[in-house]
CSV table of C-alpha atoms in Angstrom, one decimal:
chain,number,residue,atom,x,y,z
A,922,MET,CA,-13.8,-25.4,30.2
A,923,VAL,CA,-13.2,-22.2,28.4
A,924,LYS,CA,-15.0,-19.3,30.6
A,925,THR,CA,-15.9,-16.1,29.0
A,926,SER,CA,-17.1,-13.3,31.5
A,927,LYS,CA,-19.7,-11.8,29.1
A,928,LEU,CA,-21.7,-13.2,26.7
A,929,TYR,CA,-22.2,-11.1,23.2
A,930,LYS,CA,-24.1,-11.3,20.0
A,931,PRO,CA,-21.8,-13.1,18.0
A,932,ASN,CA,-21.9,-12.4,14.0
A,933,PHE,CA,-24.0,-15.0,12.4
A,934,SER,CA,-22.0,-14.7,9.3
A,935,LEU,CA,-19.1,-15.6,10.7
A,936,ILE,CA,-20.1,-18.8,11.8
A,937,ILE,CA,-22.1,-19.7,8.5
A,938,ILE,CA,-18.1,-19.0,7.1
A,939,ASP,CA,-16.8,-21.4,9.5
A,940,ILE,CA,-19.7,-24.2,8.7
A,941,CYS,CA,-19.2,-23.9,5.1
A,942,ILE,CA,-15.3,-24.0,5.6
A,943,ILE,CA,-16.0,-27.5,6.9
A,944,LEU,CA,-17.8,-29.3,4.5
A,945,ALA,CA,-15.8,-27.5,2.0
A,946,ASN,CA,-12.5,-29.4,3.6
A,947,THR,CA,-14.8,-32.8,4.7
A,948,PHE,CA,-16.0,-33.2,0.8
A,949,ALA,CA,-12.5,-32.4,-0.5
A,950,VAL,CA,-11.1,-35.1,1.6
A,951,PHE,CA,-13.7,-37.4,0.8
A,952,THR,CA,-13.3,-37.3,-3.0
A,953,PHE,CA,-9.6,-36.6,-4.0
A,954,LEU,CA,-8.1,-38.4,-0.5
A,955,PRO,CA,-7.8,-42.3,-1.4
A,956,LEU,CA,-9.8,-44.1,0.8
A,957,THR,CA,-11.2,-47.6,1.4
A,958,THR,CA,-14.3,-47.3,2.6
A,959,LYS,CA,-17.1,-46.7,-0.2
A,960,ASN,CA,-19.8,-43.9,0.9
A,961,PRO,CA,-17.3,-41.9,3.3
A,962,PHE,CA,-20.3,-39.2,3.9
A,963,ALA,CA,-22.7,-41.5,5.2
A,964,LYS,CA,-19.7,-43.0,7.6
A,965,TYR,CA,-18.3,-39.9,8.8
A,966,SER,CA,-21.6,-37.9,9.2
A,967,ILE,CA,-21.9,-38.1,13.3
A,968,PRO,CA,-18.5,-37.3,13.4
A,969,ALA,CA,-18.6,-34.6,11.2
A,970,LEU,CA,-21.8,-33.1,13.1
A,971,PHE,CA,-19.5,-33.5,16.3
A,972,PHE,CA,-17.2,-31.8,14.9
A,973,ILE,CA,-19.3,-28.7,13.6
A,974,VAL,CA,-20.7,-28.2,17.0
A,975,ALA,CA,-17.8,-28.7,18.9
A,976,TRP,CA,-16.1,-25.8,17.0
A,977,VAL,CA,-18.7,-23.5,16.6
A,978,SER,CA,-19.3,-23.9,20.4
A,979,ILE,CA,-15.7,-23.5,21.1
A,980,SER,CA,-15.2,-20.9,18.8
A,981,TYR,CA,-18.2,-19.1,20.4
A,982,LEU,CA,-16.7,-19.1,23.7
A,983,LEU,CA,-13.7,-17.9,22.9
A,984,LYS,CA,-15.1,-14.6,21.1
A,985,ARG,CA,-14.1,-15.5,17.1
A,986,TYR,CA,-17.1,-14.4,16.6
A,987,ARG,CA,-17.1,-11.4,17.5
A,988,LYS,CA,-16.9,-8.3,14.6
A,989,LEU,CA,-13.5,-8.2,13.1
A,990,ARG,CA,-12.8,-5.3,12.9
A,991,THR,CA,-13.6,-4.8,16.6
A,992,GLN,CA,-10.4,-7.6,17.0
A,993,THR,CA,-6.5,-7.5,15.7
A,994,PHE,CA,-4.9,-10.0,13.4
A,995,LEU,CA,-3.0,-11.5,16.0
A,996,THR,CA,-5.9,-11.3,18.4
A,997,LEU,CA,-7.6,-14.0,16.5
A,998,LEU,CA,-5.3,-15.8,14.9
A,999,THR,CA,-4.2,-17.0,18.8
A,1000,ARG,CA,-8.3,-17.7,19.3
A,1001,LEU,CA,-7.9,-19.7,16.1
A,1002,PHE,CA,-4.9,-21.5,17.8
A,1003,ASN,CA,-7.0,-22.3,21.0
A,1004,THR,CA,-9.7,-23.8,19.0
A,1005,ILE,CA,-8.0,-26.2,16.6
A,1006,VAL,CA,-6.6,-27.5,20.0
A,1007,ILE,CA,-9.1,-27.8,21.8
A,1008,THR,CA,-11.2,-29.3,19.1
A,1009,PHE,CA,-8.2,-31.6,19.0
A,1010,THR,CA,-8.1,-33.1,22.9
A,1011,LEU,CA,-12.1,-33.4,22.2
A,1012,PHE,CA,-12.0,-35.4,18.9
A,1013,GLY,CA,-8.8,-37.2,20.6
A,1014,GLY,CA,-10.9,-38.3,24.0
A,1015,PHE,CA,-14.6,-39.2,22.1
A,1016,ILE,CA,-13.1,-40.9,18.9
A,1017,LEU,CA,-9.6,-41.7,18.4
A,1018,ILE,CA,-9.2,-43.6,22.2
A,1019,GLN,CA,-12.0,-45.3,21.3
A,1020,PRO,CA,-11.3,-49.4,21.2
A,1021,ALA,CA,-11.6,-50.8,17.6
A,1022,SER,CA,-12.7,-47.1,16.8
A,1023,PRO,CA,-14.1,-47.2,13.1
A,1024,TYR,CA,-12.8,-44.0,11.9
A,1025,SER,CA,-9.9,-43.6,10.6
A,1026,GLU,CA,-7.1,-41.8,12.7
A,1027,ASN,CA,-5.7,-39.8,9.3
A,1028,VAL,CA,-8.6,-38.3,7.8
A,1029,LEU,CA,-9.9,-36.5,10.9
A,1030,ILE,CA,-6.6,-35.5,11.5
A,1031,THR,CA,-6.4,-34.5,7.6
A,1032,ILE,CA,-9.9,-33.0,7.6
A,1033,LEU,CA,-8.9,-30.8,11.5
A,1034,ILE,CA,-5.9,-29.6,9.4
A,1035,GLY,CA,-7.6,-28.9,6.6
A,1036,VAL,CA,-9.8,-26.6,8.4
A,1037,PHE,CA,-7.2,-24.9,10.2
A,1038,VAL,CA,-4.8,-24.2,7.0
A,1039,THR,CA,-7.9,-22.5,5.6
A,1040,GLU,CA,-9.3,-20.6,8.4
A,1041,TYR,CA,-5.6,-19.3,8.7
A,1042,LEU,CA,-5.8,-18.5,5.2
A,1043,SER,CA,-9.0,-16.2,4.8
A,1044,LEU,CA,-7.8,-14.5,8.5
A,1045,PHE,CA,-4.5,-13.6,6.7
A,1046,GLY,CA,-6.5,-12.4,3.4
A,1047,TYR,CA,-8.8,-9.9,5.4
A,1048,PHE,CA,-6.1,-8.6,7.3
A,1049,ALA,CA,-4.3,-8.2,4.4
A,1050,TYR,CA,-6.7,-6.5,2.4
A,1051,ARG,CA,-7.8,-4.4,5.2
A,1052,TYR,CA,-4.3,-3.3,6.0
A,1053,ALA,CA,-3.9,-2.7,2.3
A,1054,VAL,CA,-6.9,0.1,2.0
A,1055,GLN,CA,-7.0,1.2,5.3
A,1056,TYR,CA,-5.0,3.7,7.1
A,1057,ASP,CA,-4.0,3.7,10.6
A,1058,VAL,CA,-4.3,6.0,13.1
A,1059,PRO,CA,-1.7,8.3,14.1
A,1060,GLU,CA,-0.1,8.8,17.6
A,1061,LEU,CA,1.3,11.7,16.7
A,1062,HIS,CA,-0.9,15.5,17.2
A,1063,PRO,CA,1.5,18.4,16.2
A,1064,GLU,CA,0.6,21.9,17.6
A,1065,ILE,CA,-1.6,24.3,15.9
A,1066,ARG,CA,0.4,26.9,14.4
A,1067,THR,CA,-0.7,30.3,15.6
A,1068,SER,CA,2.0,32.3,14.3
A,1069,LYS,CA,3.2,33.7,10.9
A,1070,LYS,CA,6.7,34.9,12.8
A,1071,GLN,CA,10.4,33.8,11.0
A,1072,PRO,CA,13.5,33.2,13.6
A,1073,VAL,CA,15.7,35.7,14.7
A,1074,THR,CA,19.0,34.5,12.9
A,1075,ASN,CA,22.4,35.5,13.4
A,1076,LEU,CA,25.7,34.0,12.4
A,1077,ILE,CA,27.2,31.5,14.6
A,1078,SER,CA,30.9,31.8,15.9
A,1079,GLU,CA,33.3,30.7,14.2
A,1080,ASP,CA,33.9,27.9,16.6
A,1081,ALA,CA,30.7,26.8,16.2
A,1082,ILE,CA,30.8,27.1,12.8
A,1083,LEU,CA,34.2,24.8,12.9
A,1084,GLU,CA,32.6,22.2,15.7
A,1085,ARG,CA,29.4,21.9,12.8
A,1086,GLN,CA,31.8,21.6,9.9
A,1087,GLN,CA,33.7,18.8,11.2
A,1088,ARG,CA,30.2,17.2,12.9
A,1089,ILE,CA,29.4,17.1,9.2
A,1090,ALA,CA,32.5,16.0,7.8
A,1091,GLY,CA,32.8,13.0,10.1
A,1092,PHE,CA,29.2,11.8,10.0
A,1093,ALA,CA,29.1,12.2,6.2
A,1094,GLY,CA,32.6,12.7,4.7
A,1095,SER,CA,34.1,16.0,2.8
A,1096,LYS,CA,32.3,15.7,-0.1
A,1097,VAL,CA,29.0,15.9,1.3
A,1098,LEU,CA,30.4,19.0,3.4
A,1099,ASP,CA,31.5,20.7,0.8
A,1100,TYR,CA,28.0,20.3,-1.8
A,1101,LEU,CA,25.8,21.1,2.1
A,1102,SER,CA,28.5,24.5,2.6
A,1103,ILE,CA,27.2,25.7,-0.8
A,1104,HIS,CA,23.7,25.3,-0.8
A,1105,THR,CA,22.8,25.9,2.5
A,1106,ARG,CA,23.8,28.5,5.1
A,1107,LEU,CA,25.7,26.2,7.7
A,1108,ASN,CA,27.1,29.6,9.4
A,1109,ASP,CA,23.6,30.2,10.3
A,1110,SER,CA,21.4,30.2,13.4
A,1111,GLY,CA,18.4,29.0,11.7
A,1112,THR,CA,19.9,25.7,10.4
A,1113,MET,CA,19.6,22.7,12.7
A,1114,VAL,CA,21.9,20.0,11.6
A,1115,LEU,CA,21.1,16.4,12.7
A,1116,THR,CA,22.9,13.6,12.8
A,1117,ASP,CA,20.9,10.9,14.5
A,1118,LEU,CA,16.8,10.7,15.2
A,1119,ASN,CA,15.1,11.7,18.3
A,1120,LEU,CA,11.3,12.3,18.0
A,1121,GLU,CA,11.2,13.1,21.9
A,1122,GLU,CA,13.9,16.4,21.6
A,1123,LEU,CA,12.1,17.3,18.1
A,1124,LYS,CA,9.4,17.7,20.1
A,1125,LYS,CA,11.1,20.1,22.4
A,1126,ILE,CA,12.4,22.4,19.5
A,1127,GLU,CA,10.3,25.3,19.9
A,1128,THR,CA,7.8,26.5,17.2
A,1129,PHE,CA,9.6,28.6,14.2
A,1130,GLU,CA,12.6,28.5,16.3
A,1131,PHE,CA,14.7,26.9,12.9
A,1132,SER,CA,13.7,27.7,9.1
A,1133,THR,CA,16.2,25.3,7.8
A,1134,PHE,CA,16.8,21.7,8.9
A,1135,ILE,CA,19.5,19.0,7.5
A,1136,GLN,CA,19.1,16.0,8.3
A,1137,LEU,CA,22.4,13.6,7.7
A,1138,LYS,CA,21.0,10.3,8.8
A,1139,LYS,CA,20.2,8.3,5.8
A,1140,LEU,CA,16.5,8.1,5.3
A,1141,ASN,CA,16.8,4.0,5.1
A,1142,ASN,CA,18.1,3.6,8.4
A,1143,ILE,CA,15.1,5.4,10.1
A,1144,ARG,CA,12.4,3.9,11.3
A,1145,GLU,CA,10.1,7.0,11.9
A,1146,ILE,CA,10.0,8.7,8.6
A,1147,ASN,CA,6.8,10.6,8.8
A,1148,LYS,CA,6.8,10.8,12.5
A,1149,MET,CA,10.3,12.7,11.7
A,1150,LEU,CA,9.0,15.1,8.8
A,1151,ALA,CA,5.2,15.8,9.8
A,1152,LEU,CA,7.1,17.0,13.4
A,1153,ILE,CA,9.5,18.7,10.9
A,1154,ASN,CA,6.6,20.3,9.6
A,1155,ASP,CA,5.0,21.5,12.8
A,1156,LYS,CA,8.2,23.3,14.1
A,1157,ILE,CA,10.1,24.5,10.5
A,1158,THR,CA,9.0,28.2,9.4
A,1159,ASP,CA,6.6,28.8,6.8
A,1160,ASN,CA,8.6,27.8,3.3
A,1161,GLY,CA,11.4,26.3,5.4
A,1162,LEU,CA,13.7,24.3,3.7
A,1163,ILE,CA,14.3,21.1,4.9
A,1164,VAL,CA,17.2,18.9,3.5
A,1165,LEU,CA,17.3,15.0,3.5
A,1166,CYS,CA,19.8,12.6,2.1
A,1167,TYR,CA,18.8,8.4,0.9
A,1168,ARG,CA,20.3,6.0,-1.1
A,1169,THR,CA,17.8,4.3,-3.9
A,1170,LYS,CA,16.9,0.8,-5.3
A,1171,SER,CA,19.1,1.3,-7.9
A,1172,THR,CA,22.5,2.6,-6.1
A,1173,THR,CA,22.2,-0.7,-3.8
A,1174,LYS,CA,21.7,-2.6,-7.0
A,1175,GLN,CA,24.9,-1.3,-9.1
A,1176,TYR,CA,26.5,-1.3,-6.2
A,1177,ILE,CA,26.0,-5.3,-5.4
A,1178,PHE,CA,26.5,-5.8,-9.3
A,1179,ARG,CA,29.4,-3.9,-9.3
A,1180,LYS,CA,31.1,-5.9,-6.4
A,1181,TYR,CA,30.1,-9.5,-7.3
A,1182,SER,CA,29.7,-11.9,-10.3
A,1183,LYS,CA,26.6,-11.6,-12.4
A,1184,PHE,CA,25.2,-14.9,-10.9
A,1185,LYS,CA,25.8,-14.2,-7.1
A,1186,ALA,CA,24.8,-10.5,-7.5
A,1187,PHE,CA,21.5,-11.6,-8.7
A,1188,LEU,CA,21.2,-14.1,-5.9
A,1189,ILE,CA,22.4,-11.6,-3.2
A,1190,TYR,CA,20.1,-8.6,-4.4
A,1191,ASN,CA,16.9,-10.9,-4.7
A,1192,VAL,CA,17.7,-11.8,-1.5
A,1193,TYR,CA,18.6,-8.1,-0.2
A,1194,PHE,CA,15.7,-6.8,-2.1
A,1195,LEU,CA,13.2,-9.4,-0.4
A,1196,LEU,CA,14.8,-9.0,3.7
A,1197,TYR,CA,14.8,-5.0,3.0
A,1198,ARG,CA,12.3,-3.9,0.7
A,1199,VAL,CA,9.2,-7.0,0.9
A,1200,ILE,CA,9.5,-7.8,4.6
A,1201,PRO,CA,9.2,-3.9,6.0
A,1202,HIS,CA,6.0,-3.1,3.9
A,1203,PHE,CA,4.5,-6.6,4.7
A,1204,PHE,CA,1.7,-6.3,7.2
A,1205,LEU,CA,2.4,-9.7,9.0
A,1206,THR,CA,6.5,-9.1,9.1
A,1207,LYS,CA,6.6,-5.3,9.5
A,1208,ARG,CA,6.5,-5.0,13.0
A,1209,LEU,CA,8.9,-7.6,13.5
A,1210,TYR,CA,11.3,-6.4,11.3
A,1211,TYR,CA,11.9,-3.3,12.8
A,1212,ASP,CA,11.7,-4.5,16.0
A,1213,ILE,CA,14.9,-6.7,15.1
A,1214,THR,CA,16.6,-4.3,12.8
A,1215,GLU,CA,15.2,-0.8,14.5
A,1216,GLY,CA,14.5,0.1,10.4
A,1217,ARG,CA,17.8,0.1,9.0
A,1218,HIS,CA,18.8,-0.5,5.9
A,1219,ARG,CA,15.5,-0.3,4.5
A,1220,ILE,CA,15.6,-0.2,0.0
A,1221,LEU,CA,14.2,2.8,-0.8
A,1222,SER,CA,12.7,4.1,-4.1
A,1223,LYS,CA,12.8,8.4,-5.3
A,1224,THR,CA,9.1,7.5,-5.6
A,1225,GLU,CA,8.5,6.7,-1.7
A,1226,VAL,CA,10.9,9.4,-0.5
A,1227,LEU,CA,9.3,12.3,-3.0
A,1228,GLY,CA,5.8,11.2,-1.9
A,1229,ARG,CA,6.2,10.7,1.5
A,1230,LEU,CA,7.4,14.6,2.0
A,1231,ASN,CA,4.8,15.7,-0.3
A,1232,TYR,CA,2.6,13.8,1.6
A,1233,CYS,CA,3.6,15.6,5.3
A,1234,GLY,CA,3.6,18.9,3.7
A,1235,PHE,CA,6.5,19.8,1.7
A,1236,GLU,CA,7.2,20.5,-1.9
A,1237,ILE,CA,10.3,19.1,-3.6
A,1238,VAL,CA,12.7,22.1,-4.6
A,1239,LYS,CA,16.0,20.2,-6.0
A,1240,GLN,CA,17.5,16.6,-5.8
A,1241,ALA,CA,21.1,16.0,-5.7
A,1242,LYS,CA,23.1,13.1,-6.3
A,1243,VAL,CA,26.9,13.3,-3.9
A,1244,ASP,CA,28.8,9.8,-4.3
A,1245,ASP,CA,26.6,7.6,-2.9
A,1246,LEU,CA,23.6,9.5,-1.6
A,1247,ASN,CA,20.6,11.3,-3.3
A,1248,PHE,CA,19.6,14.5,-1.6
A,1249,VAL,CA,16.3,16.2,-1.9
A,1250,PHE,CA,15.5,19.8,-1.2
A,1251,ALA,CA,11.9,21.0,0.4
A,1252,LYS,CA,10.2,24.0,1.4
A,1253,ARG,CA,7.2,23.6,3.2
A,1254,VAL,CA,3.6,24.5,2.0
A,1255,LYS,CA,1.5,23.1,3.8
A,1256,ASP,CA,0.6,21.5,7.4
A,1257,ALA,CA,1.3,17.3,7.3
A,1258,ASP,CA,-1.3,15.3,7.0
A,1259,PRO,CA,-3.1,13.8,9.9
A,1260,LEU,CA,-2.8,10.1,9.2
A,1261,THR,CA,1.0,9.8,9.2
A,1262,ASN,CA,1.0,6.0,9.0
A,1263,ARG,CA,0.3,4.1,5.4
A,1264,TYR,CA,-0.2,0.1,4.7
A,1265,TYR,CA,0.4,-0.6,1.0
A,1266,GLY,CA,-0.3,-3.9,0.0
A,1267,LEU,CA,-1.1,-5.6,-3.6
A,1268,LEU,CA,-4.5,-4.2,-3.3
A,1269,ILE,CA,-5.1,-0.8,-3.3
A,1270,LYS,CA,-8.2,1.7,-3.5
A,1271,LEU,CA,-8.2,5.1,-5.6
A,1272,ARG,CA,-10.0,7.9,-5.0
A,1273,ARG,CA,-11.8,8.8,-8.6
A,1274,CYS,CA,-14.4,11.1,-10.0
A,1275,GLY,CA,-17.5,9.0,-10.7
A,1276,LYS,CA,-21.4,10.5,-11.9
A,1277,ASP,CA,-22.5,13.3,-10.6
A,1278,GLY,CA,-18.9,14.7,-10.1
A,1279,LYS,CA,-19.3,12.2,-6.6
A,1280,MET,CA,-15.4,10.8,-5.0
A,1281,PHE,CA,-15.5,7.1,-5.2
A,1282,ASN,CA,-13.1,4.4,-4.5
A,1283,VAL,CA,-11.5,2.2,-8.0
A,1284,TYR,CA,-10.2,-0.9,-7.1
A,1285,LYS,CA,-6.7,-1.8,-8.5
A,1286,PHE,CA,-4.2,-4.7,-8.3
A,1287,ARG,CA,-0.7,-2.0,-7.1
A,1288,THR,CA,2.0,-1.5,-9.9
A,1289,MET,CA,3.3,1.9,-8.4
A,1290,HIS,CA,5.7,2.5,-5.5
A,1291,PRO,CA,4.6,3.1,-2.7
A,1292,TYR,CA,3.6,6.9,-1.8
A,1293,ALA,CA,3.2,7.4,-5.5
A,1294,GLU,CA,-0.5,9.0,-5.3
A,1295,PHE,CA,1.1,11.7,-4.3
A,1296,LEU,CA,3.6,12.5,-7.1
A,1297,GLN,CA,1.3,13.1,-10.1
A,1298,GLN,CA,1.3,16.7,-10.0
A,1299,PHE,CA,4.9,16.4,-9.4
A,1300,VAL,CA,5.8,13.9,-12.1
A,1301,TYR,CA,3.2,16.4,-14.3
A,1302,GLN,CA,4.9,19.3,-14.0
A,1303,GLN,CA,8.7,17.3,-14.4
A,1304,ASN,CA,7.5,15.7,-17.7
A,1305,SER,CA,4.3,16.6,-18.9
A,1306,LEU,CA,2.3,13.8,-21.7
A,1307,ALA,CA,3.4,11.3,-23.2
A,1308,GLU,CA,1.4,9.8,-26.6
A,1309,GLY,CA,-1.8,7.8,-25.5
A,1310,GLY,CA,-2.5,10.8,-22.8
A,1311,LYS,CA,-0.1,8.9,-19.9
A,1312,PHE,CA,3.0,10.6,-17.4
A,1313,LYS,CA,6.3,11.1,-19.4
A,1314,LYS,CA,8.4,8.9,-18.0
A,1315,ASP,CA,6.4,7.7,-15.1
A,1316,ILE,CA,9.2,7.0,-12.6
A,1317,ARG,CA,6.0,6.3,-9.8
A,1318,VAL,CA,5.3,3.0,-12.0
A,1319,THR,CA,7.9,-0.1,-10.7
A,1320,THR,CA,8.6,-2.7,-13.2
A,1321,PHE,CA,6.5,-5.6,-12.5
A,1322,GLY,CA,4.4,-2.8,-12.4
A,1323,ARG,CA,4.7,-2.0,-16.2
A,1324,ILE,CA,4.4,-5.5,-16.9
A,1325,MET,CA,0.5,-5.9,-15.2
A,1326,ARG,CA,-0.4,-2.5,-17.3
A,1327,LYS,CA,0.2,-4.6,-20.1
A,1328,TYR,CA,-1.9,-6.8,-20.1
A,1329,TRP,CA,-5.0,-5.3,-17.8
A,1330,ILE,CA,-3.8,-7.1,-15.3
A,1331,ASP,CA,-3.4,-4.6,-12.8
A,1332,GLU,CA,-7.5,-3.5,-13.9
A,1333,LEU,CA,-8.9,-6.9,-12.9
A,1334,PRO,CA,-9.9,-5.4,-9.4
A,1335,MET,CA,-12.2,-3.0,-11.3
A,1336,LEU,CA,-15.0,-5.5,-11.5
A,1337,LEU,CA,-15.8,-5.5,-8.0
A,1338,ASN,CA,-16.7,-2.0,-9.0
A,1339,LEU,CA,-19.2,-3.7,-12.0
A,1340,LEU,CA,-20.6,-5.6,-9.5
A,1341,LYS,CA,-20.6,-2.2,-7.0
A,1342,ARG,CA,-22.2,-0.7,-9.2
A,1343,ASP,CA,-20.2,2.1,-9.7
A,1344,MET,CA,-19.0,1.7,-13.2
A,1345,LYS,CA,-20.4,-0.1,-16.5
A,1346,LEU,CA,-18.8,-1.8,-18.9
A,1347,VAL,CA,-17.8,0.4,-21.3
A,1348,GLY,CA,-17.8,4.0,-20.6
A,1349,VAL,CA,-15.0,7.2,-19.7
A,1350,ARG,CA,-12.3,6.1,-17.6
A,1351,PRO,CA,-12.8,7.6,-14.2
A,1352,LEU,CA,-10.3,10.1,-13.7
A,1353,SER,CA,-8.2,11.7,-10.4
A,1354,GLU,CA,-8.7,15.4,-9.4
A,1355,HIS,CA,-5.6,16.5,-10.8
A,1356,TYR,CA,-6.2,14.4,-14.1
A,1357,PHE,CA,-9.7,15.5,-14.4
A,1358,SER,CA,-8.9,19.1,-14.0
A,1359,LEU,CA,-6.7,19.3,-17.2
A,1360,TYR,CA,-9.7,18.2,-19.2
A,1361,ASP,CA,-11.4,21.2,-20.8
A,1362,LYS,CA,-14.6,22.4,-19.0
A,1363,GLU,CA,-17.3,21.3,-21.8
A,1364,LEU,CA,-15.9,17.4,-21.6
A,1365,GLN,CA,-16.0,17.6,-17.8
A,1366,GLU,CA,-19.5,19.5,-17.2
A,1367,MET,CA,-20.5,16.0,-20.3
A,1368,ARG,CA,-18.8,13.8,-18.2
A,1369,VAL,CA,-20.0,13.8,-14.7
A,1370,LYS,CA,-23.6,13.3,-16.0
A,1371,HIS,CA,-22.4,10.0,-17.0
A,1372,LYS,CA,-20.6,6.6,-15.3
A,1373,PRO,CA,-17.8,6.2,-16.1
A,1374,GLY,CA,-16.7,2.7,-17.5
A,1375,LEU,CA,-14.3,-0.3,-17.6
A,1376,LEU,CA,-13.5,-0.4,-21.6
A,1377,PRO,CA,-13.0,3.3,-22.7
A,1378,PRO,CA,-13.8,5.0,-26.0
A,1379,PHE,CA,-10.0,5.8,-26.1
A,1380,TYR,CA,-9.3,1.8,-27.3
A,1381,ALA,CA,-11.9,2.0,-30.0
A,1382,ASP,CA,-10.4,5.2,-31.4
A,1383,LEU,CA,-6.9,4.7,-29.9
A,1384,PRO,CA,-5.8,8.2,-29.6
A,1385,LYS,CA,-2.5,9.4,-29.1
A,1386,THR,CA,-2.9,12.9,-27.4
A,1387,LEU,CA,-4.7,14.6,-24.4
A,1388,ASP,CA,-6.8,16.7,-27.4
A,1389,GLU,CA,-7.3,13.7,-29.3
A,1390,ILE,CA,-8.3,11.8,-26.0
A,1391,GLN,CA,-11.0,14.3,-25.0
A,1392,ALA,CA,-12.1,14.4,-28.6
A,1393,SER,CA,-12.9,10.8,-29.3
A,1394,GLU,CA,-14.5,10.7,-25.3
A,1395,MET,CA,-16.9,13.6,-26.1
A,1396,ASN,CA,-17.5,12.2,-29.6
A,1397,TYR,CA,-18.6,8.7,-27.5
A,1398,LEU,CA,-20.5,10.9,-24.9
A,1399,SER,CA,-22.2,13.2,-27.6
A,1400,GLN,CA,-23.3,9.4,-29.2
A,1401,CYS,CA,-24.7,8.6,-26.2
A,1402,GLU,CA,-26.8,11.1,-25.8
A,1403,LYS,CA,-27.8,11.6,-29.3
A,1404,ASN,CA,-28.5,7.3,-30.1
A,1405,GLY,CA,-28.4,6.4,-27.0
A,1406,GLN,CA,-26.2,4.2,-23.9
A,1407,PHE,CA,-27.3,1.1,-25.0
A,1408,VAL,CA,-26.6,1.0,-28.2
A,1409,THR,CA,-23.4,3.1,-27.9
A,1410,ASP,CA,-22.2,1.2,-26.1
A,1411,LEU,CA,-22.7,-2.2,-27.8
A,1412,LYS,CA,-21.1,-0.4,-30.8
A,1413,TYR,CA,-18.1,0.6,-28.9
A,1414,PHE,CA,-17.9,-2.9,-27.1
A,1415,PHE,CA,-17.5,-5.0,-30.1
A,1416,LEU,CA,-14.7,-1.9,-31.5
A,1417,ILE,CA,-12.6,-2.0,-28.3
A,1418,LEU,CA,-12.8,-5.7,-28.2
A,1419,LYS,CA,-11.4,-6.1,-32.1
A,1420,ASN,CA,-8.1,-3.6,-31.3
A,1421,ILE,CA,-7.7,-5.3,-28.4
A,1422,PHE,CA,-7.3,-8.8,-30.1
A,1423,PHE,CA,-6.6,-7.9,-33.8
A,1424,GLY,CA,-5.3,-4.6,-33.3
A,1425,LYS,CA,-1.7,-2.9,-31.3
A,1426,ALA,CA,-4.6,-1.8,-28.1
A,1427,ARG,CA,-2.1,-2.6,-24.7
A,1428,SER,CA,-2.8,-0.6,-21.4
A,1429,ALA,CA,-0.1,1.6,-20.4
């Protein structure tokens, strides 16, 4: 008999969901499977009732109805598996082994399997969403920086310089050595050269002991990139320099296509991409991937690397390519974010300015590389804005993301914001803090008086520059205040539909 150590108050919504899943699977089996019974609902009413009572009782005893936020995916999956095994055993004892049983074993087993699969997919979907929009609690707690002192730097001895040069050349090659000799102070005692990652050794380094950290181990082969960056951020001097190297996604793709025929390279690259790009970011396989590979050979985009640096308190100084490696130089400008781990799924939430200047979460499908949200100001400074008000040459958007944006697929989850009443159907776009800061003060003040919308006036007027976008929004908001919101929104709604279906309005 299953025992529970302590009674608990169940979450009744979970019980209702379980009952609905059982009834839905029973209805699907009776409706779509070719059964000889003319009235299966009447015939199987008793087994169905027994199934519901047994399933709910066992689930309660196994603590499946505790609050989901207090439980992990693996714990709930184990409890779900135990529930299905015990329920199947009870079914076997009560129904299936009865002599001359009037019930079809295939029907009962099909319902049981259907319930398990539906329960698993529901569990999977819940945790996939939860990990996609929430942050993990970090294990790292950097020390408080209480001093601004600079390290006492001296030229190291010639023997020490030679040993350092030989170590760099042996690990990364002569071209890398030549490049670093020109662009860094390899002969300085304030420079630390790392060829591996040992977090415990990094923790032992005195704060402000070094003004430059050079990490020669490719980021592609480092498991805990953010923890390393947060630690270096804590140890390095203010405005200290960090130098990192990595192999980009495009470099890896070019190498494979040079080595193999086009068709073979296509197959190899897609398998490689699945193994070393998708699986490391997928929450169900992430931990398994790291346990097996220790984080080696990951495919990293330029956006992810630069975004991680920005996220961990560094500002990009310059970039360079040496052989097949991309080098990035960054200086410390602030403390690292206390949240060192992030999860990236298909669904994301973005902080946007809403009515009365309050920040709220806008839901969208992901179209950008991981950590892209931390590069908005960097991309703007590098490339400014293109026609239509979007960022020019935005490296943050993925290839598939551009397709999703073109047909507004990425914006479908914003319907949740409509249901939550954070947004209305027609209205100005919800903007990030950085983009909002680019607007004129007068428009900023007028914007926060109104809810943002799913369909912006942009698609009615089709402006091309930021000034034209601001004029378009100012005109829309002025009409709202003069003619009333309902009349103005109705007018713009039909203008927007006209441009979408018969004009050239497209999402960028």
